[in-house]
Coordinates of C-alpha atoms (C1' of nucleotides) in Angstrom, one line a residue:
Chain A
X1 CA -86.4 131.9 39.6
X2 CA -85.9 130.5 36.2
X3 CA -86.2 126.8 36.5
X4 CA -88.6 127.3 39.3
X5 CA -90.3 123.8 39.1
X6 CA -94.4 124.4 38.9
X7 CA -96.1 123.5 42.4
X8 CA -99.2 121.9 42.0
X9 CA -100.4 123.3 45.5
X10 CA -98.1 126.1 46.6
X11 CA -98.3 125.4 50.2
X12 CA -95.8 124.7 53.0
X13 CA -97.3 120.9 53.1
X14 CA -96.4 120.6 49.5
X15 CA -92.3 121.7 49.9
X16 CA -92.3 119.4 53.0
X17 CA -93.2 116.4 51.1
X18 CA -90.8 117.3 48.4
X19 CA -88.1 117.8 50.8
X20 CA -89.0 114.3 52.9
X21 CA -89.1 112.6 49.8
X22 CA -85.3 113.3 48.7
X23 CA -84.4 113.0 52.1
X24 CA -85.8 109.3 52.1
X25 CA -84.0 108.3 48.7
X26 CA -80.7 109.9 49.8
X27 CA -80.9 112.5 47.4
X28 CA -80.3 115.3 49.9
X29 CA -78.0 114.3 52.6
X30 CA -77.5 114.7 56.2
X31 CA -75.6 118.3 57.1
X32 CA -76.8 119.6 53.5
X33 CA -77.8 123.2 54.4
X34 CA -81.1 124.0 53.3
X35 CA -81.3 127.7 52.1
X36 CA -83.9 129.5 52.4
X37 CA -83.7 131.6 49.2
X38 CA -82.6 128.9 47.3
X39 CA -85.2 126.3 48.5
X40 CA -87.9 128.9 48.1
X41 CA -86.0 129.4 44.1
X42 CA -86.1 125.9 43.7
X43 CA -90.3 125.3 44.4
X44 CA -91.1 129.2 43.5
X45 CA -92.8 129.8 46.4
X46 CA -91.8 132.6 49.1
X47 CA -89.4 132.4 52.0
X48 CA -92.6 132.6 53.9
X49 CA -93.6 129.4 52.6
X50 CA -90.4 127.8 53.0
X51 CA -89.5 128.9 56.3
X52 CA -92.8 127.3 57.3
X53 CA -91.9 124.0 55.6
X54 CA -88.8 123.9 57.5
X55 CA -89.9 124.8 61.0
X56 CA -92.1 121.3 60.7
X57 CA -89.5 119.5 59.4
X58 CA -87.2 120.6 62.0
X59 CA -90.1 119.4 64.1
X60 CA -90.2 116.1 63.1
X61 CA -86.6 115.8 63.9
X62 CA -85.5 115.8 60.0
X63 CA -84.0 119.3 59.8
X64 CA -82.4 121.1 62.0
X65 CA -82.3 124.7 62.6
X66 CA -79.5 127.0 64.2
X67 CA -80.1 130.6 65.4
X68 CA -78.8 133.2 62.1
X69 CA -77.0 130.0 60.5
X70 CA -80.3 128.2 59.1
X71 CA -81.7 125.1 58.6
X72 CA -80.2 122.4 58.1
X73 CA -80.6 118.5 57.0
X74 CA -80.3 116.6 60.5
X75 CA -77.4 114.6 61.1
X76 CA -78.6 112.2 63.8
X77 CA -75.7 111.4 66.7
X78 CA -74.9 107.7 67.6
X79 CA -77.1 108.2 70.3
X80 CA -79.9 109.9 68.3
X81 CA -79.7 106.5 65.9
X82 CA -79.8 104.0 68.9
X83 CA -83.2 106.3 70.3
X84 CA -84.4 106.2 66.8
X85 CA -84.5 102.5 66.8
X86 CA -85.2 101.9 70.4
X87 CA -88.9 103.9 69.8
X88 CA -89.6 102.0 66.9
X89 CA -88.6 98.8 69.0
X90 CA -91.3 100.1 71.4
X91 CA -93.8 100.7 68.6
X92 CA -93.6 98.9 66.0
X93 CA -93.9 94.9 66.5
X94 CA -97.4 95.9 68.5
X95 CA -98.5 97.9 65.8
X96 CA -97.6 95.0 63.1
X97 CA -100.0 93.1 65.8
X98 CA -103.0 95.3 65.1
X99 CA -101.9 95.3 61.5
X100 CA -102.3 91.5 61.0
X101 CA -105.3 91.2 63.2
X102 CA -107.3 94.2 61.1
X103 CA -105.6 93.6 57.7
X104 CA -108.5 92.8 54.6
X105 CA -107.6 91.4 51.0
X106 CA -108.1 95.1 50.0
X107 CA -104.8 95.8 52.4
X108 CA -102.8 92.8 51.4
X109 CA -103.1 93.7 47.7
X110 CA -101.7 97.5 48.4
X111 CA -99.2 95.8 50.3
X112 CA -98.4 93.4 47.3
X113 CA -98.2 95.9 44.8
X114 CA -96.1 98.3 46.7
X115 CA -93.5 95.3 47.6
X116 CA -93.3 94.6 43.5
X117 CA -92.4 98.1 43.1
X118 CA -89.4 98.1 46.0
X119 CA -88.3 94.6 44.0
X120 CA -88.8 96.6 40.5
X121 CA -86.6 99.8 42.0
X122 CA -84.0 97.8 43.3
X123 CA -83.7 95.7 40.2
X124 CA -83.7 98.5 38.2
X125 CA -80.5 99.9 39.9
X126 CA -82.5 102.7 42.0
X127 CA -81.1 102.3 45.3
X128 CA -82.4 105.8 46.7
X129 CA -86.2 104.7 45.4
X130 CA -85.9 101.4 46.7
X131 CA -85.0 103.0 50.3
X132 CA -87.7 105.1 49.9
X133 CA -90.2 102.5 49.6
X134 CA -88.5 100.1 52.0
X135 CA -89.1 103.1 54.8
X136 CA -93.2 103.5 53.4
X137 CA -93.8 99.7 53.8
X138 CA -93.3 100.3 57.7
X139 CA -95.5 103.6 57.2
X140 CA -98.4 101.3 55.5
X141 CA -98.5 98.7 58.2
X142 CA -99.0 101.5 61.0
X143 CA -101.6 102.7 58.4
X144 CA -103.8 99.0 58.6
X145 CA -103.4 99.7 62.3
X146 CA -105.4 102.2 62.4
X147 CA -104.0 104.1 65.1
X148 CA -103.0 107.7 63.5
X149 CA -101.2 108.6 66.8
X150 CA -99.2 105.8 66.6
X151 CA -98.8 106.2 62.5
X152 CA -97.4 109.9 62.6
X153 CA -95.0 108.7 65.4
X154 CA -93.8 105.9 63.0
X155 CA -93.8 107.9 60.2
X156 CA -91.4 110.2 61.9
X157 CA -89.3 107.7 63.1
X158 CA -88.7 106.5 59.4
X159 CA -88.0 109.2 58.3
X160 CA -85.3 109.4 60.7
X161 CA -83.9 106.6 60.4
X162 CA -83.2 107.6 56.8
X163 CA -81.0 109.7 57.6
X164 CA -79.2 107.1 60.0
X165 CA -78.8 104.9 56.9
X166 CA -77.5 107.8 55.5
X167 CA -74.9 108.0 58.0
X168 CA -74.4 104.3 59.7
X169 CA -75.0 102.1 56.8
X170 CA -72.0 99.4 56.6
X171 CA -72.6 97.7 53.4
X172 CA -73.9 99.3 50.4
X173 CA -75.2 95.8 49.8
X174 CA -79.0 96.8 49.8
X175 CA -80.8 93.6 48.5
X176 CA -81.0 92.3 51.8
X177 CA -84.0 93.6 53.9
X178 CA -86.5 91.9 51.2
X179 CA -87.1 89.2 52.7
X180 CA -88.4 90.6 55.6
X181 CA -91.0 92.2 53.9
X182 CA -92.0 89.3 52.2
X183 CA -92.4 87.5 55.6
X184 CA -93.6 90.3 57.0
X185 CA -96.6 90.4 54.7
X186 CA -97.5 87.0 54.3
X187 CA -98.0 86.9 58.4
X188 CA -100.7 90.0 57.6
X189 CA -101.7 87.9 54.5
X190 CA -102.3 84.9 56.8
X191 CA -103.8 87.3 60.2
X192 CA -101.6 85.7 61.9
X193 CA -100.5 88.6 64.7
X194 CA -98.0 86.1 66.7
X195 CA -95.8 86.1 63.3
X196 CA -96.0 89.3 62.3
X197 CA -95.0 91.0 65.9
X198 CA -92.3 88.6 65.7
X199 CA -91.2 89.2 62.5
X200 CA -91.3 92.7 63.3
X201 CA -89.1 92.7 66.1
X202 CA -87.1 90.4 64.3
X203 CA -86.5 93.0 61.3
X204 CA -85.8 95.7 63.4
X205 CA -83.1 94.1 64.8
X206 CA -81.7 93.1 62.4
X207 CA -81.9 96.8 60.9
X208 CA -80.1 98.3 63.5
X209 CA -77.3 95.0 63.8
X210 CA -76.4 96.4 60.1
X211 CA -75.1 99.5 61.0
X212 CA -72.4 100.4 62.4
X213 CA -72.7 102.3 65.7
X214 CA -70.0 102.5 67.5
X215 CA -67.9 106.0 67.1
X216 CA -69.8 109.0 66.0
X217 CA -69.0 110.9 63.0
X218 CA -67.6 113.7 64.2
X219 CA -67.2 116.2 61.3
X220 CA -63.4 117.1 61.3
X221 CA -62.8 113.2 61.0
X222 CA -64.8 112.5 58.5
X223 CA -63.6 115.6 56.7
X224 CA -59.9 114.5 57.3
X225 CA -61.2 110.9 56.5
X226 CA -62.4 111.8 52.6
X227 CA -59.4 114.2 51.8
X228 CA -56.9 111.5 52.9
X229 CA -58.6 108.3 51.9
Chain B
X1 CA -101.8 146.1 73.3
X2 CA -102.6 148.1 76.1
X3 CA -102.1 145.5 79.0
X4 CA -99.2 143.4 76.9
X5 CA -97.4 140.4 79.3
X6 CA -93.9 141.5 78.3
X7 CA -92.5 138.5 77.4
X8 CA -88.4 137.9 78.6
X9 CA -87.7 135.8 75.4
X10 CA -90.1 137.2 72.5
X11 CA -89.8 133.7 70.9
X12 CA -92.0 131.8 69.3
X13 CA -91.1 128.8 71.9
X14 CA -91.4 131.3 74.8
X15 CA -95.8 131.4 73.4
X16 CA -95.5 127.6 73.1
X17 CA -94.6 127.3 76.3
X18 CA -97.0 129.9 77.9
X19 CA -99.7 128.3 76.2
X20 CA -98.9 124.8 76.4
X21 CA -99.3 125.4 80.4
X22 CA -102.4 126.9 80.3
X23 CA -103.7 123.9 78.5
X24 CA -102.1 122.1 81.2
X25 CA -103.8 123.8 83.7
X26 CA -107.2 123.8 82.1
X27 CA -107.2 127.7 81.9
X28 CA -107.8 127.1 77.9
X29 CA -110.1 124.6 77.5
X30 CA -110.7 122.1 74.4
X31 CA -112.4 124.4 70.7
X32 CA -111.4 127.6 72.3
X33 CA -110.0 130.0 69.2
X34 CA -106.5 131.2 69.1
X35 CA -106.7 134.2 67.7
X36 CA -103.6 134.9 65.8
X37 CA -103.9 138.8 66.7
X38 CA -105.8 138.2 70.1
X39 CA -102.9 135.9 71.2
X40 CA -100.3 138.7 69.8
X41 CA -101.1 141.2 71.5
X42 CA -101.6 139.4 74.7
X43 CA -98.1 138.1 74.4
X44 CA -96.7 141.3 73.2
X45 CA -95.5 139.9 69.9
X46 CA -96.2 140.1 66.0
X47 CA -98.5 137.7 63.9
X48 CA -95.2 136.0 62.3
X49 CA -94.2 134.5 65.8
X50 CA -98.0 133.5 66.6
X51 CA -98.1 132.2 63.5
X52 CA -95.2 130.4 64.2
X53 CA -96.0 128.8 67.8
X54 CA -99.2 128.0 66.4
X55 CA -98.5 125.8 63.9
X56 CA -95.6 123.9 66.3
X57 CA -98.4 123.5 68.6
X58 CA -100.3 122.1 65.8
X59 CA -97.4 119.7 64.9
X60 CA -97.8 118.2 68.6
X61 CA -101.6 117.6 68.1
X62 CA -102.5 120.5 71.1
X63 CA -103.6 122.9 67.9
X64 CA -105.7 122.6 65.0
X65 CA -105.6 124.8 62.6
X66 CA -108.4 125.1 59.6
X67 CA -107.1 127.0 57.0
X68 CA -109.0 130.6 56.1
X69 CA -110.8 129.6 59.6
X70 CA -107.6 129.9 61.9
X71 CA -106.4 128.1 65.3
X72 CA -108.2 126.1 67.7
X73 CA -107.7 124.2 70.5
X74 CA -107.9 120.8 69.8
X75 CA -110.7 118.8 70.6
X76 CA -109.7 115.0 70.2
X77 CA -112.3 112.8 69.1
X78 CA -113.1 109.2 71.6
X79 CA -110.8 107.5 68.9
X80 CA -108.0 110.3 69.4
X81 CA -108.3 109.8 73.5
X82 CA -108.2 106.0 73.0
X83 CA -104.9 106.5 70.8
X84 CA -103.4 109.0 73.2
X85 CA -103.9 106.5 75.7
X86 CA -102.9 103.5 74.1
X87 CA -99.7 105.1 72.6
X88 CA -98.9 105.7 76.3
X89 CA -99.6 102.2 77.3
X90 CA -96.8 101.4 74.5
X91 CA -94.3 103.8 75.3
X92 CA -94.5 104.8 79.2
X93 CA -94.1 101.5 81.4
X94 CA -90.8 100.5 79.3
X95 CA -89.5 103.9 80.2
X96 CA -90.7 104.2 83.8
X97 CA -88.3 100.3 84.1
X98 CA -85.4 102.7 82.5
X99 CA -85.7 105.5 84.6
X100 CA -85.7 102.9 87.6
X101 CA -82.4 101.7 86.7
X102 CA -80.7 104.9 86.0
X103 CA -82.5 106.6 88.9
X104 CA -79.8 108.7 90.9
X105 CA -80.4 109.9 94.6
X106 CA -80.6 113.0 93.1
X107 CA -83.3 112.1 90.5
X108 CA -85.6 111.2 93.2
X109 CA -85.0 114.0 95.3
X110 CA -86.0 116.0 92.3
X111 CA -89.2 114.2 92.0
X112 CA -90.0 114.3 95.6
X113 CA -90.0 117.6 95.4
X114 CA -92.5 117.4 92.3
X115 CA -94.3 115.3 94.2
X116 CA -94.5 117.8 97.2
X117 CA -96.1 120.6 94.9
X118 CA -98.3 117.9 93.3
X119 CA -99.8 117.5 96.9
X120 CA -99.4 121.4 98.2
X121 CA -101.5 122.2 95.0
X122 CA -104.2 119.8 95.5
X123 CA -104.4 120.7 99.4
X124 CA -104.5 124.7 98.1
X125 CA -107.8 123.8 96.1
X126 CA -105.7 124.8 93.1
X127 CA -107.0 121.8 90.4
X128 CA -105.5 123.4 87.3
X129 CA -101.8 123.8 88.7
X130 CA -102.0 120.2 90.1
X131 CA -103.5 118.5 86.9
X132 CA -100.4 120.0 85.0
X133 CA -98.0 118.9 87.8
X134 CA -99.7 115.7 87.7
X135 CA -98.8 115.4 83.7
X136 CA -95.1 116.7 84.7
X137 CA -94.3 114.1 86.5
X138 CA -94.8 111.4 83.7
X139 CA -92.8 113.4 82.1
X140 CA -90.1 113.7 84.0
X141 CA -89.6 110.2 84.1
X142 CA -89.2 110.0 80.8
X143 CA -86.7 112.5 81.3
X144 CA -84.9 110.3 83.6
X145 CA -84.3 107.5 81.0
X146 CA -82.4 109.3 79.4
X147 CA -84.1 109.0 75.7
X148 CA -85.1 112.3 74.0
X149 CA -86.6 110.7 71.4
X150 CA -89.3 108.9 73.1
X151 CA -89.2 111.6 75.9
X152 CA -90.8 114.0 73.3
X153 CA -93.0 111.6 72.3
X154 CA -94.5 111.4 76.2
X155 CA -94.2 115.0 76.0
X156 CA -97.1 115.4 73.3
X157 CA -99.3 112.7 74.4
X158 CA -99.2 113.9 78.4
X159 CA -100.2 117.3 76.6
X160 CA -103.0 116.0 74.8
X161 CA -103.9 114.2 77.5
X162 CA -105.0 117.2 79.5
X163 CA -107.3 117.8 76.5
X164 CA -108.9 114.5 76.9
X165 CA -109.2 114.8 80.6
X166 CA -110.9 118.2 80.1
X167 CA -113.1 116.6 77.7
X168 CA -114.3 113.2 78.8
X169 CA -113.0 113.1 83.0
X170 CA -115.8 111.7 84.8
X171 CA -115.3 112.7 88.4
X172 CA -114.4 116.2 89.6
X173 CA -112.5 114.5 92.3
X174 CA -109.2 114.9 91.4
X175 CA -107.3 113.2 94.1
X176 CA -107.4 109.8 93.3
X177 CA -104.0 109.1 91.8
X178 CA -101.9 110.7 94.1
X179 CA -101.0 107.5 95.4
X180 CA -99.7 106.2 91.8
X181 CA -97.3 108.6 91.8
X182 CA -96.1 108.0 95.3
X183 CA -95.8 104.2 94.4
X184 CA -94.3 105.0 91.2
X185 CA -91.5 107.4 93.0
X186 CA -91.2 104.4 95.4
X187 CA -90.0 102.1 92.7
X188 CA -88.0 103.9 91.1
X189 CA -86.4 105.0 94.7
X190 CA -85.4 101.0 95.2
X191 CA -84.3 100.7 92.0
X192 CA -86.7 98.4 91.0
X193 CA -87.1 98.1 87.9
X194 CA -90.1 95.6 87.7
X195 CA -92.4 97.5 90.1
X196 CA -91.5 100.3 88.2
X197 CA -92.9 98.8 84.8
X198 CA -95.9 97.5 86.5
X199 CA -96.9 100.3 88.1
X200 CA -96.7 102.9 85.6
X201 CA -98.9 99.9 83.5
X202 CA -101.6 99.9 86.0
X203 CA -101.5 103.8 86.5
X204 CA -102.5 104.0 83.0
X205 CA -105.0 102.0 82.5
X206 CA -106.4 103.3 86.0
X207 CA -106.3 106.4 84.3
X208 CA -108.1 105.6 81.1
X209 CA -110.9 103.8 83.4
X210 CA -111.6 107.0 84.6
X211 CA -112.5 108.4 81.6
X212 CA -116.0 108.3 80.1
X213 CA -115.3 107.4 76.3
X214 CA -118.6 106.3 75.5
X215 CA -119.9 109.2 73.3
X216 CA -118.4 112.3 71.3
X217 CA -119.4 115.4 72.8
X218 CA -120.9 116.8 69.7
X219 CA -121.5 120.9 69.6
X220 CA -124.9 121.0 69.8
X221 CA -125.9 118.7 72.4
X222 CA -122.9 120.2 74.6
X223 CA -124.4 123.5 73.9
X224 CA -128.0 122.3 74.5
X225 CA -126.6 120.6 77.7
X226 CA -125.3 124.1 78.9
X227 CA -128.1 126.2 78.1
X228 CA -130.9 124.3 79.8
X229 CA -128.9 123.0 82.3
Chain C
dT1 C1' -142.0 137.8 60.2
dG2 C1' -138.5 134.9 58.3
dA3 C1' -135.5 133.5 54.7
dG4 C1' -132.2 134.6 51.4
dC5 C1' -128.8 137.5 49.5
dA6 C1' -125.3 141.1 49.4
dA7 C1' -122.2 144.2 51.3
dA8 C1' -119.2 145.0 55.0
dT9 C1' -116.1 143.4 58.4
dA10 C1' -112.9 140.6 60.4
dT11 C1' -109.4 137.2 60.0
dT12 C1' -106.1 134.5 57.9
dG13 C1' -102.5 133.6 53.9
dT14 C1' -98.6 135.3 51.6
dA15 C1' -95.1 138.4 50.0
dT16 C1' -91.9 141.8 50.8
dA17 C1' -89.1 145.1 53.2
dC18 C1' -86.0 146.2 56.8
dG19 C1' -82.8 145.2 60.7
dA20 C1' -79.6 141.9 63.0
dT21 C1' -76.2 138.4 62.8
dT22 C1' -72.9 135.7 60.7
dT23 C1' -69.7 134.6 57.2
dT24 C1' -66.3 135.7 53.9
dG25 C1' -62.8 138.1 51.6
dC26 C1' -59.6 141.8 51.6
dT27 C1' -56.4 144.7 53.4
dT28 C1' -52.7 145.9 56.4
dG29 C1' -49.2 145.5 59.7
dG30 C1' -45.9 142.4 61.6
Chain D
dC1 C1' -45.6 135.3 53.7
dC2 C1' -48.9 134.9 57.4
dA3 C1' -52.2 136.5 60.8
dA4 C1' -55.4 139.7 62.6
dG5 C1' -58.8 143.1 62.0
dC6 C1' -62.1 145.3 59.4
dA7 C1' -65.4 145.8 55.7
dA8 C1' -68.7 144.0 52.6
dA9 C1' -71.8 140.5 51.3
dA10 C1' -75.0 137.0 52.3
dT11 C1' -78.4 135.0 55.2
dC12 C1' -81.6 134.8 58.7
dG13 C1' -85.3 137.0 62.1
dT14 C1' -89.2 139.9 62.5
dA15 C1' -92.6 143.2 61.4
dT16 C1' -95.7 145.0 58.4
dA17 C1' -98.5 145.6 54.2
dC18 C1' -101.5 143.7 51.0
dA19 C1' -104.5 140.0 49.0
dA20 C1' -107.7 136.1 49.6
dT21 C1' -111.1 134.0 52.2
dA22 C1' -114.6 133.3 55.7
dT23 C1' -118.0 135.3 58.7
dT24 C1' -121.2 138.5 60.1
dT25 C1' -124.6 142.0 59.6
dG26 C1' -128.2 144.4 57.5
dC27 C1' -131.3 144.8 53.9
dT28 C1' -134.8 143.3 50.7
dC29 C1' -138.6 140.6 49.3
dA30 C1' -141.8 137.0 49.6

DNA sequence: TGAGCAAATATTGTATACGATTTTGCTTGG
DNA sequence: CCAAGCAAAATCGTATACAATATTTGCTCA
């Protein structure tokens, strides 16, 4: 415990944040194994604590947990990706609906501010941030919606598809989703609903056409993949 | 611990499910404390795995926990039940046209069978074990279309659900929407795809209608209400 | 008699200890 | 030299003990 880093509130709520944020900017990785001594070392808190933090995790579908083996960062099938993107198919264009139609000048300029700092991270070279960010502007519309059922299922279903960029991503090209923010907002900026369940749809499509799908990574592959390539 | 329920699988997802279905079946009604000790000894099991079912019951909205305070019931608010409700109008007629297309002979058998417990229950008077078959079956379907993802997402609304119908169902008769189901089963039985979708539509909002979301059962008055009534 | 306060009680929050299971590395026999 | 079996170490699962917090109860005083 001697570079325990200091946690402002000591609680399981805290660790999971920690742990969803490094998740979201690829910083931990799918398959990572998440001890519990070491976590618990790592925020100075108890395996109490941490075992607490993990069970929700594991519950929003982020971490998985095997029997006397432990818990690890959730490495989402083919089929787990295509689900993943299916729900938010379901969910998302109808809640960018309800965004545009309740969205204030108070919303639009959060919205504003928090696209500068995706364009500021990616400029700056800081791809993992810029994901990061990229998956919150989704979480932020759900939030104008004002539907926190909807929201938490969204919120999950980011954070998921994290780690199915993580996995499926075809090019490391990442300056291309900006756009569709930009769109995205100015059909909230204008409360125009039409456009921005559209443009919704539209995104998410063209999400899931950008990665690549089609045979699942199946460990001893990839494992025979890196040591040979 | 005098009269403990052994319990085959002293899990914390064996409580879950033991309490999840008497939520189902109204036997635990909406603010009623969870004792972490009360609920241990009933079940046979140490704090730790209470601890532990309670706070994944939490997670799916069925529990809320106040910290220093301890484990309720939950009691949504008119805003929650309108969520619930129109999360469900997102999510369940899509899946109800999947399930009809994938829909095996045996599939239906299986929920014809559901279907003849639904009814045997109502016709024994037994309300409780109905209501929760009644939830099942929109569950099962969600089973049938073969998407965990969004199948666990039905999952927790059906289950709150039987909170809001304990909290804000108007009529004690309960056997109104036995026909929706038969109608449902019907589509999916012919494959059909569009009835399917329909149907499961108009069930829901059917359902909803049937609710009195007018006011928030505040404490007092309900307490008030029951004294002098 | 009722309100306010204080002690007592009960309940939850967290840490730690112990037992069970898995993994790993060594040893030994082929 | 390799494989199989065994032993030791590491890690997780659960129970329990102790600390922190909330609630209740009973007392005092106006």
């Amino acid at each position: 415990m001697s570079d325990a880093i200091p946690v402002t509130e000591a609680s399981a709520e805290a660790i999971v944040l920690r742990l969803t944020e490094a998740v979201h900017e690829h910083r931990v990785l799918p398959g990572m194994k998440l001890s519990e001594d070491e976590v618990g070392e790592v925020f100075g808190v108890s395996r109490t604590i941490v075992r607490q933090a993990l069970r929700s995790m594991a519950h929003g579908g982020l971490v998985s947990i095997e029997r006397n083996r432990g818990a690890f960062v959730a490495k989402p099938s083919v089929k787990e990706a295509r689900e993943v993107f299916e729900a938010r198919a379901l969910l998302e264009p109808q809640t960018a609906r309800a965004a545009a139609e309740r969205a204030t000048p108070a919303d639009i300029e959060a919205l504003e501010q928090h696209i500068r700092r995706e364009h500021a991270a990616l400029a700056a070279g800081e791809a993992g941030r810029a994901l990061k960010l990229s998956g919150l502007f989704h979480v932020e519309i759900a939030r104008l919606a004002d539907q926190k059922t909807i929201h938490a299922f969204i919120e999950q279903l980011v954070s998921r598809s994290s780690l199915v960029i993580a996995l499926y991503w075809q090019r490391r090209n990442a300056l291309c989703e900006s756009h569709a923010h930009d769109a995205l907002l100015d059909a909230l900026r204008r409360n125009d609903p039409d456009s921005a369940e559209e443009l919704m749809k539209g995104h998410l499509v063209d999400l899931v056409s950008q990665l690549n799908l089609r045979e699942t990574p199946d460990e001893s592959r990839s494992l025979r993949e890196a040591l040979l390539g």
